Tab-separated table of C-alpha atoms in Angstrom:
chain	number	residue	atom	x	y	z
A	1	MET	CA	-49.260	28.458	-2.419
A	2	SER	CA	-51.629	28.637	-5.379
A	3	ALA	CA	-50.833	31.145	-8.089
A	4	ASP	CA	-53.882	33.348	-7.534
A	5	ARG	CA	-53.023	33.966	-3.924
A	6	ARG	CA	-49.721	35.694	-4.683
A	7	THR	CA	-48.814	39.206	-5.703
A	8	ALA	CA	-47.893	39.807	-9.311
A	9	GLY	CA	-44.257	40.245	-8.408
A	10	SER	CA	-43.991	36.516	-7.837
A	11	GLY	CA	-44.217	35.927	-11.566
A	12	SER	CA	-47.241	33.647	-11.136
A	13	PRO	CA	-50.093	33.897	-13.651
A	14	ASP	CA	-53.083	35.935	-12.497
A	15	SER	CA	-55.656	33.230	-13.099
A	16	GLY	CA	-57.581	33.019	-9.825
A	17	ARG	CA	-60.428	34.754	-8.107
A	18	GLN	CA	-59.787	38.155	-9.692
A	19	GLY	CA	-60.595	36.638	-13.052
A	20	ARG	CA	-64.128	35.905	-11.848
A	21	THR	CA	-65.135	39.474	-11.030
A	22	THR	CA	-67.561	39.983	-13.895
A	23	ALA	CA	-71.147	40.756	-12.967
A	24	GLY	CA	-73.281	37.806	-12.022
A	25	PRO	CA	-76.511	36.897	-10.259
A	26	VAL	CA	-77.703	39.130	-7.471
A	27	THR	CA	-77.076	37.630	-4.039
A	28	ALA	CA	-79.244	37.707	-0.954
A	29	VAL	CA	-77.457	40.843	0.277
A	30	GLY	CA	-78.086	42.795	-2.906
A	31	ALA	CA	-74.554	42.521	-4.244
A	32	THR	CA	-73.610	40.891	-7.494
A	33	ALA	CA	-71.447	37.797	-7.415
A	34	GLY	CA	-68.742	39.931	-9.003
A	35	ASP	CA	-68.830	42.398	-6.112
A	36	LEU	CA	-67.970	39.643	-3.673
A	37	ALA	CA	-65.586	37.680	-5.884
A	38	ARG	CA	-62.585	38.307	-3.603
A	39	LEU	CA	-64.391	38.321	-0.264
A	40	SER	CA	-63.498	35.704	2.342
A	41	ILE	CA	-64.976	35.335	5.820
A	42	ASN	CA	-62.607	34.179	8.524
A	43	GLN	CA	-64.120	31.480	10.709
A	44	GLU	CA	-63.503	33.436	13.923
A	45	THR	CA	-65.605	36.327	12.622
A	46	VAL	CA	-68.704	34.146	13.003
A	47	LYS	CA	-67.465	31.947	15.801
A	48	GLN	CA	-71.075	31.138	16.722
A	49	TRP	CA	-71.407	29.076	13.540
A	50	SER	CA	-70.382	25.473	13.185
A	51	LEU	CA	-68.215	24.610	10.201
A	52	PRO	CA	-71.201	23.310	8.160
A	53	GLU	CA	-73.120	26.486	9.030
A	54	LEU	CA	-70.158	28.596	7.916
A	55	ALA	CA	-69.944	26.721	4.615
A	56	ALA	CA	-73.674	26.896	3.932
A	57	GLY	CA	-74.003	30.504	5.051
A	58	CYS	CA	-71.122	31.817	2.967
A	59	ALA	CA	-72.076	29.818	-0.103
A	60	GLY	CA	-75.698	30.918	0.212
A	61	LEU	CA	-74.762	34.606	0.329
A	62	GLY	CA	-72.345	34.384	-2.566
A	63	VAL	CA	-69.181	34.666	-0.474
A	64	PRO	CA	-66.657	32.394	-2.218
A	65	GLY	CA	-63.912	32.044	0.401
A	66	VAL	CA	-63.347	31.205	4.064
A	67	GLY	CA	-60.369	31.410	6.370
A	68	LEU	CA	-60.219	28.513	8.812
A	69	TRP	CA	-58.781	27.965	12.288
A	70	ARG	CA	-57.085	24.785	13.355
A	71	ALA	CA	-58.927	23.965	16.587
A	72	PRO	CA	-62.489	23.869	15.187
A	73	VAL	CA	-61.239	22.156	12.032
A	74	GLN	CA	-59.492	19.487	14.094
A	75	GLU	CA	-62.644	19.010	16.151
A	76	TYR	CA	-64.698	18.550	12.974
A	77	GLY	CA	-62.017	16.448	11.285
A	78	VAL	CA	-59.472	17.819	8.822
A	79	GLU	CA	-60.291	15.445	5.968
A	80	ARG	CA	-63.995	15.882	6.575
A	81	ALA	CA	-63.587	19.676	6.570
A	82	ALA	CA	-61.681	19.557	3.293
A	83	ARG	CA	-64.443	17.487	1.749
A	84	LEU	CA	-67.083	19.946	3.001
A	85	MET	CA	-65.235	22.863	1.437
A	86	ARG	CA	-64.989	21.064	-1.900
A	87	GLU	CA	-68.650	20.070	-1.850
A	88	THR	CA	-69.796	23.637	-1.177
A	89	GLY	CA	-67.388	25.140	-3.700
A	90	LEU	CA	-65.592	27.298	-1.157
A	91	GLU	CA	-61.923	28.185	-1.310
A	92	VAL	CA	-59.964	27.988	1.942
A	93	THR	CA	-58.037	31.251	1.717
A	94	SER	CA	-55.909	30.682	4.826
A	95	LEU	CA	-55.397	28.443	7.819
A	96	CYS	CA	-54.600	29.975	11.184
A	97	ARG	CA	-52.422	29.436	12.963
A	98	GLY	CA	-48.884	28.219	13.171
A	99	GLY	CA	-45.991	29.951	14.843
A	100	PHE	CA	-45.075	30.583	18.492
A	101	PHE	CA	-41.427	30.026	17.695
A	102	THR	CA	-39.765	32.109	20.393
A	103	ALA	CA	-39.292	29.576	23.203
A	104	SER	CA	-35.656	29.193	24.209
A	105	ASP	CA	-36.232	25.955	26.102
A	106	PRO	CA	-35.257	23.051	23.767
A	107	VAL	CA	-38.202	20.850	24.714
A	108	ALA	CA	-40.734	23.638	24.223
A	109	ARG	CA	-39.084	24.518	20.934
A	110	ARG	CA	-39.281	20.943	19.625
A	111	THR	CA	-42.935	20.782	20.632
A	112	ALA	CA	-43.645	23.992	18.711
A	113	MET	CA	-41.853	22.726	15.624
A	114	ASP	CA	-43.802	19.457	15.671
A	115	ASP	CA	-47.044	21.390	15.978
A	116	ASN	CA	-46.110	23.589	13.031
A	117	ARG	CA	-45.374	20.588	10.842
A	118	ALA	CA	-48.827	19.302	11.734
A	119	ALA	CA	-50.297	22.702	10.805
A	120	ILE	CA	-48.552	22.572	7.419
A	121	ASP	CA	-49.954	19.094	6.817
A	122	GLU	CA	-53.447	20.326	7.711
A	123	ALA	CA	-53.132	23.283	5.325
A	124	ALA	CA	-52.156	20.910	2.539
A	125	VAL	CA	-55.174	18.673	3.175
A	126	LEU	CA	-57.447	21.741	3.167
A	127	GLU	CA	-55.885	22.768	-0.146
A	128	THR	CA	-54.919	26.218	1.066
A	129	GLY	CA	-51.544	27.630	0.160
A	130	THR	CA	-51.381	29.974	3.157
A	131	LEU	CA	-50.550	29.084	6.749
A	132	VAL	CA	-50.716	32.222	8.902
A	133	LEU	CA	-47.984	32.451	11.531
A	134	VAL	CA	-48.161	34.329	14.829
A	135	SER	CA	-44.534	34.424	15.819
A	136	GLY	CA	-44.783	34.255	19.611
A	137	GLY	CA	-43.937	36.671	22.408
A	138	LEU	CA	-41.062	37.032	24.797
A	139	PRO	CA	-40.562	33.943	26.964
A	140	SER	CA	-41.112	34.543	30.660
A	141	GLY	CA	-38.200	36.355	32.243
A	142	GLU	CA	-36.524	37.269	28.936
A	143	ARG	CA	-35.999	40.801	27.634
A	144	ASP	CA	-33.992	40.322	24.426
A	145	ILE	CA	-36.623	40.865	21.745
A	146	ALA	CA	-34.054	40.819	18.929
A	147	ALA	CA	-32.911	37.347	19.975
A	148	ALA	CA	-36.541	36.202	20.048
A	149	ARG	CA	-36.991	37.430	16.473
A	150	GLU	CA	-33.912	35.491	15.420
A	151	ARG	CA	-35.470	32.331	16.817
A	152	VAL	CA	-38.439	33.002	14.528
A	153	ALA	CA	-36.064	33.103	11.548
A	154	ASP	CA	-34.322	29.936	12.727
A	155	ALA	CA	-37.653	28.118	12.919
A	156	LEU	CA	-38.607	29.222	9.419
A	157	ALA	CA	-35.302	27.961	8.067
A	158	GLU	CA	-36.213	24.522	9.376
A	159	LEU	CA	-39.865	24.571	8.329
A	160	ALA	CA	-39.748	26.272	4.932
A	161	PRO	CA	-38.501	23.238	2.962
A	162	TYR	CA	-41.126	21.037	4.618
A	163	ALA	CA	-43.847	23.542	3.706
A	164	ALA	CA	-42.552	23.917	0.152
A	165	GLU	CA	-42.864	20.168	-0.429
A	166	ARG	CA	-46.557	20.539	0.410
A	167	SER	CA	-47.114	23.754	-1.597
A	168	VAL	CA	-47.801	25.797	1.525
A	169	CYS	CA	-46.489	29.327	2.007
A	170	LEU	CA	-45.582	30.339	5.567
A	171	ALA	CA	-47.153	33.762	6.064
A	172	ILE	CA	-45.651	35.907	8.831
A	173	GLU	CA	-48.296	38.127	10.396
A	174	PRO	CA	-47.016	41.242	12.174
A	175	LEU	CA	-49.222	42.100	15.142
A	176	HIS	CA	-49.767	45.494	16.739
A	177	PRO	CA	-46.969	46.349	19.215
A	178	MET	CA	-49.351	45.912	22.160
A	179	TYR	CA	-48.961	42.153	21.568
A	180	ALA	CA	-45.155	42.098	21.491
A	181	SER	CA	-44.617	40.837	25.015
A	182	ASP	CA	-46.970	37.875	25.059
A	183	ARG	CA	-48.010	37.024	21.513
A	184	CYS	CA	-45.870	38.369	18.685
A	185	VAL	CA	-42.394	39.914	18.665
A	186	VAL	CA	-42.864	40.832	14.996
A	187	SER	CA	-44.700	44.149	15.203
A	188	THR	CA	-44.246	45.857	11.844
A	189	LEU	CA	-44.536	44.863	8.227
A	190	GLY	CA	-40.916	45.881	7.790
A	191	GLN	CA	-39.796	43.471	10.521
A	192	ALA	CA	-41.834	40.687	8.919
A	193	LEU	CA	-40.258	41.365	5.527
A	194	ASP	CA	-36.758	41.493	6.994
A	195	ILE	CA	-37.297	37.903	8.123
A	196	ALA	CA	-39.226	36.707	5.077
A	197	GLU	CA	-36.633	37.993	2.633
A	198	ARG	CA	-34.113	35.453	3.913
A	199	PHE	CA	-36.181	32.816	2.086
A	200	PRO	CA	-37.653	32.356	-1.396
A	201	ALA	CA	-40.879	34.305	-1.880
A	202	GLU	CA	-42.900	31.192	-2.669
A	203	ARG	CA	-41.909	29.728	0.704
A	204	VAL	CA	-42.258	32.635	3.127
A	205	GLY	CA	-44.579	35.617	2.741
A	206	VAL	CA	-46.325	38.184	4.920
A	207	VAL	CA	-49.838	39.029	6.035
A	208	VAL	CA	-51.175	42.560	5.660
A	209	ASP	CA	-53.789	42.989	8.407
A	210	THR	CA	-55.393	46.421	8.726
A	211	TYR	CA	-56.110	46.059	12.448
A	212	HIS	CA	-52.438	45.584	13.223
A	213	LEU	CA	-50.850	47.954	10.702
A	214	TRP	CA	-53.131	50.964	10.218
A	215	TRP	CA	-51.152	53.198	12.601
A	216	ASP	CA	-47.743	52.847	10.911
A	217	ASP	CA	-46.832	55.584	8.408
A	218	ARG	CA	-44.207	53.289	6.885
A	219	VAL	CA	-46.817	50.782	5.747
A	220	PRO	CA	-47.418	52.134	2.211
A	221	ALA	CA	-43.725	51.774	1.375
A	222	GLN	CA	-43.591	48.338	2.996
A	223	ILE	CA	-46.674	47.139	1.093
A	224	ALA	CA	-44.990	48.234	-2.130
A	225	ARG	CA	-41.823	46.424	-1.042
A	226	ALA	CA	-43.783	43.266	-0.276
A	227	GLY	CA	-45.667	43.420	-3.540
A	228	ALA	CA	-42.577	43.935	-5.657
A	229	ALA	CA	-41.141	40.734	-4.211
A	230	GLY	CA	-44.392	38.751	-4.502
A	231	ARG	CA	-44.628	38.289	-0.743
A	232	ILE	CA	-48.168	39.389	0.125
A	233	ALA	CA	-49.584	36.007	1.071
A	234	ALA	CA	-52.791	37.246	2.731
A	235	PHE	CA	-54.761	40.451	3.197
A	236	GLN	CA	-57.060	40.695	6.223
A	237	LEU	CA	-59.534	43.354	7.319
A	238	ALA	CA	-60.837	44.582	10.655
A	239	ASP	CA	-61.479	48.093	11.909
A	240	TRP	CA	-60.012	49.882	14.945
A	241	VAL	CA	-62.592	51.280	17.356
A	242	THR	CA	-61.875	53.646	20.239
A	243	PRO	CA	-61.879	53.017	23.102
A	244	LEU	CA	-60.791	49.421	22.755
A	245	PRO	CA	-62.907	47.112	24.885
A	246	GLU	CA	-61.289	45.387	27.828
A	247	GLY	CA	-59.123	42.604	26.494
A	248	VAL	CA	-57.462	43.953	23.365
A	249	LEU	CA	-57.475	40.557	21.649
A	250	LEU	CA	-61.236	40.778	21.152
A	251	GLY	CA	-61.367	44.476	20.343
A	252	ARG	CA	-61.621	44.392	16.562
A	253	GLY	CA	-64.338	46.490	14.988
A	254	GLN	CA	-66.841	45.749	12.249
A	255	LEU	CA	-65.881	47.216	8.875
A	256	GLY	CA	-66.687	50.922	8.863
A	257	ASP	CA	-67.133	51.277	12.626
A	258	GLY	CA	-63.646	52.661	13.276
A	259	CYS	CA	-60.855	54.844	11.959
A	260	VAL	CA	-59.045	52.583	9.475
A	261	ASP	CA	-58.961	53.589	5.811
A	262	LEU	CA	-59.992	50.144	4.617
A	263	ARG	CA	-60.443	51.131	0.990
A	264	GLY	CA	-57.065	52.852	1.037
A	265	PHE	CA	-55.422	49.657	2.255
A	266	ARG	CA	-57.172	47.627	-0.437
A	267	GLU	CA	-56.040	50.067	-3.101
A	268	GLN	CA	-52.463	49.860	-1.840
A	269	VAL	CA	-52.286	46.066	-1.900
A	270	ASP	CA	-53.929	46.020	-5.318
A	271	ALA	CA	-51.425	48.560	-6.622
A	272	ALA	CA	-48.659	46.335	-5.251
A	273	GLY	CA	-49.924	43.522	-7.462
A	274	TYR	CA	-51.974	41.518	-4.987
A	275	SER	CA	-55.070	39.965	-6.550
A	276	GLY	CA	-55.978	37.420	-3.903
A	277	ALA	CA	-58.668	37.123	-1.274
A	278	VAL	CA	-59.777	39.966	0.974
A	279	GLU	CA	-60.389	38.133	4.230
A	280	VAL	CA	-62.475	39.679	6.999
A	281	GLU	CA	-61.145	38.585	10.392
A	282	ILE	CA	-62.924	40.211	13.329
A	283	PHE	CA	-62.700	38.975	16.915
A	284	ASN	CA	-65.661	40.616	18.626
A	285	PRO	CA	-68.031	39.109	21.215
A	286	ALA	CA	-70.802	41.495	20.159
A	287	LEU	CA	-70.737	40.002	16.668
A	288	TRP	CA	-70.602	36.479	18.096
A	289	ALA	CA	-73.791	37.162	20.065
A	290	ARG	CA	-75.729	37.960	16.891
A	291	ASP	CA	-77.274	35.742	14.241
A	292	GLY	CA	-74.453	34.545	11.999
A	293	ALA	CA	-76.328	35.073	8.732
A	294	GLU	CA	-77.099	38.636	9.762
A	295	VAL	CA	-73.425	39.266	10.535
A	296	VAL	CA	-72.191	37.893	7.208
A	297	ALA	CA	-74.829	39.849	5.272
A	298	GLU	CA	-73.758	42.996	7.120
A	299	ILE	CA	-70.097	42.302	6.317
A	300	ALA	CA	-70.970	41.956	2.639
A	301	ARG	CA	-72.737	45.335	2.714
A	302	ARG	CA	-69.915	47.004	4.634
A	303	TYR	CA	-67.359	45.464	2.277
A	304	ARG	CA	-69.079	47.098	-0.676
A	305	GLU	CA	-69.398	50.410	1.154
A	306	HIS	CA	-65.954	50.698	2.728
A	307	VAL	CA	-63.586	48.409	0.826
A	308	LEU	CA	-64.495	48.206	-2.872
């Protein structure tokens, strides 16, 4: 992955987005360009926008980064999407998602590995150094979660050299334990690091996502551990609102609407040496029903109020 996306512990020079945080022109949302210099908007946060609308909207509001998802990028065309990002001056801060490594059936496992190689290739074309991985849940009828986690490690052992040749870091994202059965057997940052540390830091890192990790009192120590090893590959924000709406996958809250100490998380990852993008990833149908420009402008305001 590119040097500015990694924590300082990786030994990479700090020459990326953080170096562009000096005050600049006032944007349409009343923030200076410097205020937003690390902000990235994940594509799923404004799912109602097409890829060109996302590029134009973020660039117009002074948001310098976007996180992309494979399905809409494939629909638009990977090469075409990469060209659009270059033309609008946007950095692709992550590509989501690879993973789903836990199948025990050999055919299903080979299919997953082929798909992950394709995801790595797509990340390379998009010039992002971060491919976010959702590890996969327990296969139907299985109950051995430790064995499922080992299959995640086995898959990474096969994929990491392939990704390294393309300058892509495989970023393990731990998901909240409520997803362990069907989506992700890696539930804590500590579990993610236990797997990642089997590989060189430039090949396998972790994602710190506030929505998934806010509840865990071990997180501050694990963020420090990740930072010391240069393994924080991505930092993502969403709030936790109570009660969660039906369907927990789409229950993420707008910044400041819930109980997560977003600024505290940002301060912790910064203290750990992370100087990369702060990517807002919110899955919420109420946001999708609104005007996209209004949503992004609101995120920029909330980012200043609750994160900086």
